[in-house]
mmCIF file of N, CA and C in Angstrom:
data_model
loop_
_atom_site.group_PDB
_atom_site.id
_atom_site.type_symbol
_atom_site.label_atom_id
_atom_site.label_comp_id
_atom_site.label_asym_id
_atom_site.label_seq_id
_atom_site.Cartn_x
_atom_site.Cartn_y
_atom_site.Cartn_z
ATOM 1 N N UNK E 1 106.353 105.345 99.983
ATOM 2 C CA UNK E 1 106.500 105.985 101.039
ATOM 3 C C UNK E 1 104.752 105.845 101.696
ATOM 4 N N UNK E 2 103.731 105.981 100.874
ATOM 5 C CA UNK E 2 102.239 105.575 101.565
ATOM 6 C C UNK E 2 102.452 104.351 101.767
ATOM 7 N N UNK E 3 102.901 103.386 101.134
ATOM 8 C CA UNK E 3 102.834 102.136 101.593
ATOM 9 C C UNK E 3 103.457 101.499 103.047
ATOM 10 N N UNK E 4 104.389 102.277 103.073
ATOM 11 C CA UNK E 4 105.041 102.370 104.584
ATOM 12 C C UNK E 4 104.126 102.934 105.717
ATOM 13 N N UNK E 5 103.631 104.113 105.512
ATOM 14 C CA UNK E 5 102.709 104.919 106.119
ATOM 15 C C UNK E 5 101.404 104.005 106.425
ATOM 16 N N UNK E 6 100.682 103.244 105.321
ATOM 17 C CA UNK E 6 99.785 102.393 105.673
ATOM 18 C C UNK E 6 99.831 101.400 106.726
ATOM 19 N N UNK E 7 101.388 100.592 106.441
ATOM 20 C CA UNK E 7 101.649 99.580 107.519
ATOM 21 C C UNK E 7 101.760 99.965 108.778
ATOM 22 N N UNK E 8 102.413 100.991 108.879
ATOM 23 C CA UNK E 8 102.702 101.488 110.201
ATOM 24 C C UNK E 8 101.157 101.959 110.935
ATOM 25 N N UNK E 9 100.395 102.523 110.240
ATOM 26 C CA UNK E 9 99.340 102.637 110.763
ATOM 27 C C UNK E 9 98.614 101.268 111.435
ATOM 28 N N UNK E 10 98.405 100.192 110.269
ATOM 29 C CA UNK E 10 97.899 99.108 110.838
ATOM 30 C C UNK E 10 98.812 98.302 111.926
ATOM 31 N N UNK E 11 99.782 98.318 112.135
ATOM 32 C CA UNK E 11 100.734 97.851 113.380
ATOM 33 C C UNK E 11 100.370 98.814 114.391
ATOM 34 N N UNK E 12 100.552 100.189 114.247
ATOM 35 C CA UNK E 12 100.284 101.044 115.708
ATOM 36 C C UNK E 12 98.621 101.205 115.798
ATOM 37 N N UNK E 13 97.737 100.855 115.173
ATOM 38 C CA UNK E 13 96.586 101.141 115.157
ATOM 39 C C UNK E 13 95.821 100.204 116.558
ATOM 40 N N UNK E 14 96.502 99.161 117.020
ATOM 41 C CA UNK E 14 96.197 98.538 118.198
ATOM 42 C C UNK E 14 95.937 99.094 119.226
ATOM 43 N N UNK E 15 97.124 100.115 119.472
ATOM 44 C CA UNK E 15 97.337 100.659 120.599
ATOM 45 C C UNK E 15 96.770 102.264 120.708
ATOM 46 N N UNK E 16 96.136 102.312 119.837
ATOM 47 C CA UNK E 16 95.878 103.928 119.610
ATOM 48 C C UNK E 16 94.508 104.274 121.106
ATOM 49 N N UNK E 17 93.950 103.523 121.396
ATOM 50 C CA UNK E 17 93.130 103.822 122.106
ATOM 51 C C UNK E 17 93.126 103.436 123.487
ATOM 52 N N UNK E 18 94.339 102.654 124.002
ATOM 53 C CA UNK E 18 94.621 102.358 125.252
ATOM 54 C C UNK E 18 95.801 103.283 125.478
ATOM 55 N N UNK E 19 94.933 103.802 126.793
ATOM 56 C CA UNK E 19 96.068 104.705 127.460
ATOM 57 C C UNK E 19 97.283 104.268 128.203
ATOM 58 N N UNK E 20 98.281 105.025 128.413
ATOM 59 C CA UNK E 20 99.403 104.444 128.955
ATOM 60 C C UNK E 20 99.410 103.950 130.338
ATOM 61 N N UNK E 21 98.476 104.647 131.015
ATOM 62 C CA UNK E 21 97.985 104.181 132.519
ATOM 63 C C UNK E 21 96.827 103.223 132.621
ATOM 64 N N UNK E 22 96.608 102.656 131.593
ATOM 65 C CA UNK E 22 95.935 101.278 131.688
ATOM 66 C C UNK E 22 96.468 99.948 131.297
ATOM 67 N N UNK E 23 97.859 100.003 130.663
ATOM 68 C CA UNK E 23 98.679 99.272 130.032
ATOM 69 C C UNK E 23 99.197 98.489 131.358
ATOM 70 N N UNK E 24 98.941 97.194 131.326
ATOM 71 C CA UNK E 24 99.393 96.231 132.525
ATOM 72 C C UNK E 24 101.110 96.068 132.470
ATOM 73 N N UNK E 25 101.700 95.921 134.020
ATOM 74 C CA UNK E 25 103.292 95.747 133.676
ATOM 75 C C UNK E 25 103.290 94.234 133.117
ATOM 76 N N UNK E 26 102.531 93.252 133.359
ATOM 77 C CA UNK E 26 102.941 91.808 133.558
ATOM 78 C C UNK E 26 102.215 91.749 131.798
ATOM 79 N N UNK E 27 103.515 91.347 131.053
ATOM 80 C CA UNK E 27 103.150 91.164 129.575
ATOM 81 C C UNK E 27 102.099 89.974 129.251
ATOM 82 N N UNK E 28 101.845 89.038 130.035
ATOM 83 C CA UNK E 28 100.956 88.093 129.845
ATOM 84 C C UNK E 28 99.536 88.760 130.099
ATOM 85 N N UNK E 29 99.299 88.925 131.273
ATOM 86 C CA UNK E 29 98.406 89.608 131.583
ATOM 87 C C UNK E 29 97.885 90.879 130.667
ATOM 88 N N UNK E 30 98.588 91.503 130.265
ATOM 89 C CA UNK E 30 98.153 92.628 128.822
ATOM 90 C C UNK E 30 98.000 91.759 127.949
ATOM 91 N N UNK E 31 98.454 90.907 127.525
ATOM 92 C CA UNK E 31 98.008 90.062 126.421
ATOM 93 C C UNK E 31 96.521 89.495 126.266
ATOM 94 N N UNK E 32 96.333 88.964 127.499
ATOM 95 C CA UNK E 32 94.877 88.297 127.971
ATOM 96 C C UNK E 32 94.186 89.680 127.885
ATOM 97 N N UNK E 33 93.974 90.693 128.715
ATOM 98 C CA UNK E 33 93.247 91.769 128.268
ATOM 99 C C UNK E 33 93.171 92.223 127.077
ATOM 100 N N UNK E 34 94.039 92.115 126.247
ATOM 101 C CA UNK E 34 93.568 92.723 124.846
ATOM 102 C C UNK E 34 93.098 91.835 123.988
ATOM 103 N N UNK E 35 93.158 90.377 124.288
ATOM 104 C CA UNK E 35 92.261 89.257 123.831
ATOM 105 C C UNK E 35 90.669 89.523 124.222
ATOM 106 N N UNK E 36 90.682 89.675 125.549
ATOM 107 C CA UNK E 36 89.235 89.847 125.681
ATOM 108 C C UNK E 36 88.566 90.900 125.284
ATOM 109 N N UNK E 37 89.366 91.935 125.458
ATOM 110 C CA UNK E 37 88.514 93.422 124.679
ATOM 111 C C UNK E 37 88.462 93.265 123.267
ATOM 112 N N UNK E 38 89.170 92.672 122.761
ATOM 113 C CA UNK E 38 88.623 92.007 121.282
ATOM 114 C C UNK E 38 87.336 91.426 120.985
ATOM 115 N N UNK E 39 86.747 90.852 122.101
ATOM 116 C CA UNK E 39 85.837 90.192 121.910
ATOM 117 C C UNK E 39 84.677 90.710 122.518
ATOM 118 N N UNK E 40 84.918 91.923 122.908
ATOM 119 C CA UNK E 40 83.746 93.024 123.851
ATOM 120 C C UNK E 40 83.412 93.958 122.849
ATOM 121 N N UNK E 41 82.050 94.288 122.672
ATOM 122 C CA UNK E 41 81.635 95.532 121.935
ATOM 123 C C UNK E 41 81.740 96.601 122.691
ATOM 124 N N UNK E 42 81.884 97.597 122.250
ATOM 125 C CA UNK E 42 81.486 99.049 122.525
ATOM 126 C C UNK E 42 80.064 99.218 122.915
ATOM 127 N N UNK E 43 79.744 99.702 123.621
ATOM 128 C CA UNK E 43 78.127 99.892 123.934
ATOM 129 C C UNK E 43 77.748 101.155 122.715
ATOM 130 N N UNK E 44 78.747 101.857 122.977
ATOM 131 C CA UNK E 44 78.441 103.696 122.451
ATOM 132 C C UNK E 44 78.893 103.443 120.614
ATOM 133 N N UNK E 45 80.083 102.782 120.344
ATOM 134 C CA UNK E 45 80.633 102.641 119.159
ATOM 135 C C UNK E 45 79.636 101.614 118.473
ATOM 136 N N UNK E 46 79.171 100.684 119.139
ATOM 137 C CA UNK E 46 78.291 99.443 118.619
ATOM 138 C C UNK E 46 79.405 98.427 117.437
ATOM 139 N N UNK E 47 79.937 99.000 116.587
ATOM 140 C CA UNK E 47 80.679 97.834 115.691
ATOM 141 C C UNK E 47 82.333 97.821 115.980
ATOM 142 N N UNK E 48 82.730 98.512 116.999
ATOM 143 C CA UNK E 48 83.808 98.472 117.532
ATOM 144 C C UNK E 48 84.465 97.540 118.778
ATOM 145 N N UNK E 49 85.459 97.212 118.762
ATOM 146 C CA UNK E 49 85.736 96.252 120.165
ATOM 147 C C UNK E 49 86.092 97.311 121.231
ATOM 148 N N UNK E 50 86.139 97.336 122.251
ATOM 149 C CA UNK E 50 86.732 98.261 123.464
ATOM 150 C C UNK E 50 87.935 98.312 123.498
ATOM 151 N N UNK E 51 89.014 97.531 122.903
ATOM 152 C CA UNK E 51 90.284 97.825 122.361
ATOM 153 C C UNK E 51 90.644 99.139 121.795
ATOM 154 N N UNK E 52 89.889 99.369 120.998
ATOM 155 C CA UNK E 52 90.050 100.326 119.738
ATOM 156 C C UNK E 52 88.837 101.384 119.714
ATOM 157 N N UNK E 53 88.097 101.255 120.759
ATOM 158 C CA UNK E 53 87.386 102.720 121.193
ATOM 159 C C UNK E 53 87.717 103.840 121.937
ATOM 160 N N UNK E 54 87.296 104.829 121.735
ATOM 161 C CA UNK E 54 87.915 105.816 122.705
ATOM 162 C C UNK E 54 86.736 106.656 123.677
ATOM 163 N N UNK E 55 85.923 105.621 123.444
ATOM 164 C CA UNK E 55 84.331 105.844 124.520
ATOM 165 C C UNK E 55 84.831 105.999 126.029
ATOM 166 N N UNK E 56 84.025 106.480 126.414
ATOM 167 C CA UNK E 56 84.278 106.637 128.009
ATOM 168 C C UNK E 56 83.820 105.140 128.772
ATOM 169 N N UNK E 57 82.991 104.688 128.341
ATOM 170 C CA UNK E 57 82.431 103.330 128.787
ATOM 171 C C UNK E 57 83.637 102.240 128.024
ATOM 172 N N UNK E 58 83.978 102.274 126.978
ATOM 173 C CA UNK E 58 84.686 101.516 126.728
ATOM 174 C C UNK E 58 86.229 101.494 127.271
ATOM 175 N N UNK E 59 86.720 102.779 128.111
ATOM 176 C CA UNK E 59 87.739 102.658 128.822
ATOM 177 C C UNK E 59 87.464 102.120 130.239
ATOM 178 N N UNK E 60 86.012 102.249 130.896
ATOM 179 C CA UNK E 60 85.727 102.013 131.878
ATOM 180 C C UNK E 60 85.904 100.499 131.813
ATOM 181 N N UNK E 61 85.533 99.641 130.693
ATOM 182 C CA UNK E 61 85.298 98.248 130.744
ATOM 183 C C UNK E 61 86.791 97.639 130.410
ATOM 184 N N UNK E 62 87.674 98.101 129.873
ATOM 185 C CA UNK E 62 89.246 98.181 129.723
ATOM 186 C C UNK E 62 89.626 97.893 131.098
ATOM 187 N N UNK E 63 89.265 98.986 132.094
ATOM 188 C CA UNK E 63 89.623 98.963 133.466
ATOM 189 C C UNK E 63 89.294 97.660 134.243
ATOM 190 N N UNK E 64 87.798 97.427 133.814
ATOM 191 C CA UNK E 64 87.520 96.495 134.709
ATOM 192 C C UNK E 64 88.098 95.293 134.455
ATOM 193 N N UNK E 65 88.132 94.856 133.064
ATOM 194 C CA UNK E 65 89.055 93.912 132.520
ATOM 195 C C UNK E 65 90.418 93.585 133.106
ATOM 196 N N UNK E 66 91.069 94.547 133.202
ATOM 197 C CA UNK E 66 92.426 94.548 133.938
ATOM 198 C C UNK E 66 92.698 94.190 135.301
ATOM 199 N N UNK E 67 91.715 95.241 135.737
ATOM 200 C CA UNK E 67 91.467 94.789 137.190
ATOM 201 C C UNK E 67 91.147 93.599 137.807
ATOM 202 N N UNK E 68 90.188 92.879 137.083
ATOM 203 C CA UNK E 68 89.853 91.439 137.275
ATOM 204 C C UNK E 68 91.076 90.378 136.702
ATOM 205 N N UNK E 69 91.625 90.701 136.163
ATOM 206 C CA UNK E 69 92.856 89.922 135.630
ATOM 207 C C UNK E 69 93.733 90.061 136.752
ATOM 208 N N UNK E 70 94.283 91.204 137.351
ATOM 209 C CA UNK E 70 95.029 91.203 138.259
ATOM 210 C C UNK E 70 94.520 90.764 139.370
ATOM 211 N N UNK E 71 93.210 90.308 139.513
ATOM 212 C CA UNK E 71 92.818 89.786 140.877
ATOM 213 C C UNK E 71 92.853 88.234 140.755
ATOM 214 N N UNK E 72 93.231 87.792 139.234
ATOM 215 C CA UNK E 72 93.621 86.323 139.180
ATOM 216 C C UNK E 72 91.979 85.502 138.595
ATOM 217 N N UNK E 73 91.426 86.390 138.088
ATOM 218 C CA UNK E 73 89.976 85.805 137.540
ATOM 219 C C UNK E 73 90.348 85.458 135.998
ATOM 220 N N UNK E 74 89.595 84.329 135.753
ATOM 221 C CA UNK E 74 89.718 83.687 134.439
ATOM 222 C C UNK E 74 89.010 84.838 133.474
ATOM 223 N N UNK E 75 89.392 84.382 132.144
ATOM 224 C CA UNK E 75 88.449 85.492 130.944
ATOM 225 C C UNK E 75 87.125 84.565 131.077
ATOM 226 N N UNK E 76 86.552 83.358 131.327
ATOM 227 C CA UNK E 76 85.248 83.248 131.281
ATOM 228 C C UNK E 76 84.654 83.944 132.494
ATOM 229 N N UNK E 77 85.168 84.159 133.471
ATOM 230 C CA UNK E 77 84.565 84.606 134.698
ATOM 231 C C UNK E 77 84.590 86.135 134.447
ATOM 232 N N UNK E 78 85.552 86.675 133.873
ATOM 233 C CA UNK E 78 85.499 88.093 133.391
ATOM 234 C C UNK E 78 84.113 88.501 132.396
ATOM 235 N N UNK E 79 84.127 87.364 131.478
ATOM 236 C CA UNK E 79 83.258 87.276 130.080
ATOM 237 C C UNK E 79 81.657 87.257 130.880
ATOM 238 N N UNK E 80 81.623 86.479 131.960
ATOM 239 C CA UNK E 80 80.632 86.242 132.542
ATOM 240 C C UNK E 80 80.086 87.560 133.382
ATOM 241 N N UNK E 81 80.766 88.251 134.096
ATOM 242 C CA UNK E 81 80.223 89.441 134.673
ATOM 243 C C UNK E 81 79.802 90.249 134.108
ATOM 244 N N UNK E 82 80.882 90.747 132.650
ATOM 245 C CA UNK E 82 80.458 91.592 131.983
ATOM 246 C C UNK E 82 78.974 91.221 130.950
ATOM 247 N N UNK E 83 78.885 90.512 130.472
ATOM 248 C CA UNK E 83 78.023 89.737 130.252
ATOM 249 C C UNK E 83 76.462 90.060 131.065
ATOM 250 N N UNK E 84 76.640 89.499 132.071
ATOM 251 C CA UNK E 84 75.826 89.730 133.156
ATOM 252 C C UNK E 84 75.159 91.002 133.527
ATOM 253 N N UNK E 85 76.204 92.273 133.295
ATOM 254 C CA UNK E 85 75.949 93.578 133.316
ATOM 255 C C UNK E 85 75.170 94.259 132.187
ATOM 256 N N UNK E 86 75.754 93.869 131.022
ATOM 257 C CA UNK E 86 75.457 94.459 129.768
ATOM 258 C C UNK E 86 74.559 93.768 128.829
ATOM 259 N N UNK E 87 74.576 92.095 129.033
ATOM 260 C CA UNK E 87 73.393 91.656 128.100
ATOM 261 C C UNK E 87 74.220 91.056 127.263
ATOM 262 N N UNK E 88 73.564 90.433 126.105
ATOM 263 C CA UNK E 88 74.167 89.934 124.722
ATOM 264 C C UNK E 88 74.707 90.742 123.993
ATOM 265 N N UNK E 89 74.240 92.270 124.032
ATOM 266 C CA UNK E 89 74.771 93.185 123.164
ATOM 267 C C UNK E 89 76.331 93.351 123.110
ATOM 268 N N UNK E 90 76.742 93.181 124.469
ATOM 269 C CA UNK E 90 78.040 93.404 124.519
ATOM 270 C C UNK E 90 79.162 92.569 124.043
ATOM 271 N N UNK E 91 78.710 91.285 123.718
ATOM 272 C CA UNK E 91 79.821 90.073 122.806
ATOM 273 C C UNK E 91 79.420 90.016 121.408
ATOM 274 N N UNK E 92 80.708 90.414 121.087
ATOM 275 C CA UNK E 92 80.628 90.390 119.414
ATOM 276 C C UNK E 92 80.226 88.784 118.994
ATOM 277 N N UNK E 93 80.001 87.559 119.548
ATOM 278 C CA UNK E 93 79.354 86.426 119.109
ATOM 279 C C UNK E 93 78.616 85.962 120.390
ATOM 280 N N UNK E 94 77.277 86.358 120.419
ATOM 281 C CA UNK E 94 76.295 85.782 121.162
ATOM 282 C C UNK E 94 76.025 84.545 121.460
ATOM 283 N N UNK E 95 75.689 83.888 122.523
ATOM 284 C CA UNK E 95 75.573 82.468 122.883
ATOM 285 C C UNK E 95 74.324 82.073 122.070
ATOM 286 N N UNK E 96 74.334 81.068 121.650
ATOM 287 C CA UNK E 96 73.114 80.359 120.690
ATOM 288 C C UNK E 96 72.243 79.690 121.929
ATOM 289 N N UNK E 97 71.083 80.426 121.917
ATOM 290 C CA UNK E 97 70.235 79.848 122.758
ATOM 291 C C UNK E 97 68.885 80.418 121.669
ATOM 292 N N UNK E 98 67.759 79.823 122.309
ATOM 293 C CA UNK E 98 66.457 80.064 121.399
ATOM 294 C C UNK E 98 65.896 81.173 120.944
ATOM 295 N N UNK E 99 66.418 82.408 121.993
ATOM 296 C CA UNK E 99 66.040 83.757 121.520
ATOM 297 C C UNK E 99 67.084 84.293 120.736
ATOM 298 N N UNK E 100 68.253 83.724 120.604
ATOM 299 C CA UNK E 100 69.326 84.382 119.868
ATOM 300 C C UNK E 100 69.837 83.554 118.480
ATOM 301 N N UNK E 101 68.723 82.386 118.322
ATOM 302 C CA UNK E 101 69.069 81.535 116.930
ATOM 303 C C UNK E 101 68.789 82.264 115.898
ATOM 304 N N UNK E 102 67.788 83.406 115.764
ATOM 305 C CA UNK E 102 67.653 84.103 114.636
ATOM 306 C C UNK E 102 69.140 84.679 114.170
ATOM 307 N N UNK E 103 69.973 85.428 115.158
ATOM 308 C CA UNK E 103 71.027 85.974 114.978
ATOM 309 C C UNK E 103 72.009 85.068 114.235
ATOM 310 N N UNK E 104 72.116 83.452 114.527
ATOM 311 C CA UNK E 104 72.778 82.799 113.940
ATOM 312 C C UNK E 104 72.371 81.871 112.784
ATOM 313 N N UNK E 105 71.086 82.000 112.782
ATOM 314 C CA UNK E 105 70.330 81.084 111.140
ATOM 315 C C UNK E 105 69.814 82.047 110.260
ATOM 316 N N UNK E 106 69.757 83.583 110.436
ATOM 317 C CA UNK E 106 69.242 84.075 109.574
ATOM 318 C C UNK E 106 70.529 84.781 108.810
ATOM 319 N N UNK E 107 71.854 84.759 108.753
ATOM 320 C CA UNK E 107 72.552 85.043 107.983
ATOM 321 C C UNK E 107 72.771 83.759 107.077
ATOM 322 N N UNK E 108 72.681 82.584 107.805
ATOM 323 C CA UNK E 108 72.865 81.059 106.849
ATOM 324 C C UNK E 108 71.529 81.024 106.051
ATOM 325 N N UNK E 109 70.453 81.004 106.609
ATOM 326 C CA UNK E 109 69.418 80.930 105.432
ATOM 327 C C UNK E 109 69.358 81.867 104.123
ATOM 328 N N UNK E 110 69.695 83.394 104.669
ATOM 329 C CA UNK E 110 69.850 84.245 103.583
ATOM 330 C C UNK E 110 70.768 84.035 102.745
ATOM 331 N N UNK E 111 71.925 83.335 103.047
ATOM 332 C CA UNK E 111 72.818 83.010 102.079
ATOM 333 C C UNK E 111 72.592 81.667 101.255
ATOM 334 N N UNK E 112 71.881 80.549 101.811
ATOM 335 C CA UNK E 112 71.275 79.582 101.085
ATOM 336 C C UNK E 112 70.008 80.247 99.907
ATOM 337 N N UNK E 113 69.563 81.088 100.323
ATOM 338 C CA UNK E 113 68.362 81.473 99.649
ATOM 339 C C UNK E 113 69.177 82.240 98.256
ATOM 340 N N UNK E 114 69.898 83.206 98.507
ATOM 341 C CA UNK E 114 70.482 83.789 97.452
ATOM 342 C C UNK E 114 71.559 82.901 96.392
ATOM 343 N N UNK E 115 72.020 82.106 97.217
ATOM 344 C CA UNK E 115 72.629 80.755 96.542
ATOM 345 C C UNK E 115 71.625 80.238 95.396
ATOM 346 N N UNK E 116 70.498 79.811 95.982
ATOM 347 C CA UNK E 116 69.564 79.098 94.858
ATOM 348 C C UNK E 116 68.932 80.145 94.106
ATOM 349 N N UNK E 117 68.777 81.187 94.541
ATOM 350 C CA UNK E 117 68.194 82.263 93.386
ATOM 351 C C UNK E 117 69.054 82.680 92.460
ATOM 352 N N UNK E 118 70.335 82.755 92.563
ATOM 353 C CA UNK E 118 71.613 83.160 91.816
ATOM 354 C C UNK E 118 71.917 82.000 90.695
ATOM 355 N N UNK E 119 71.992 80.792 91.179
ATOM 356 C CA UNK E 119 72.651 79.672 90.566
ATOM 357 C C UNK E 119 71.113 78.357 90.388
ATOM 358 N N UNK E 120 70.043 78.794 90.197
ATOM 359 C CA UNK E 120 68.976 77.946 89.679
ATOM 360 C C UNK E 120 69.295 77.833 88.095
ATOM 361 N N UNK E 121 68.801 76.604 87.713
ATOM 362 C CA UNK E 121 68.756 76.418 86.254
ATOM 363 C C UNK E 121 67.479 77.494 85.568
ATOM 364 N N UNK E 122 67.827 77.741 84.532
ATOM 365 C CA UNK E 122 66.594 78.713 83.895
ATOM 366 C C UNK E 122 66.029 77.859 82.799
#
């Protein structure tokens, strides 16, 4: 019984934060909106995407994404618009630029240093 509840929670967890009035009637556009929402970070929750966040700003961002999809804008246009408004922090994978290189290189270099430290010959 506990396993059943666990799996049902996982299955239904994607739709918890989305309110019924936000869901688009067009299934393709709704799937695109959910995919875009998983790539955008909630500015309040910080480690949660806007699809799963109940924060007001996440609801507003979900509405913006859906409105722009209904207007016929592409994923790139929507991501660029939101990125221009809120900066790199709103993206789960920030762009690779000189000022964000540390975000990409620091974990890799930390992993390499730890690997050498733990697996060096004694």
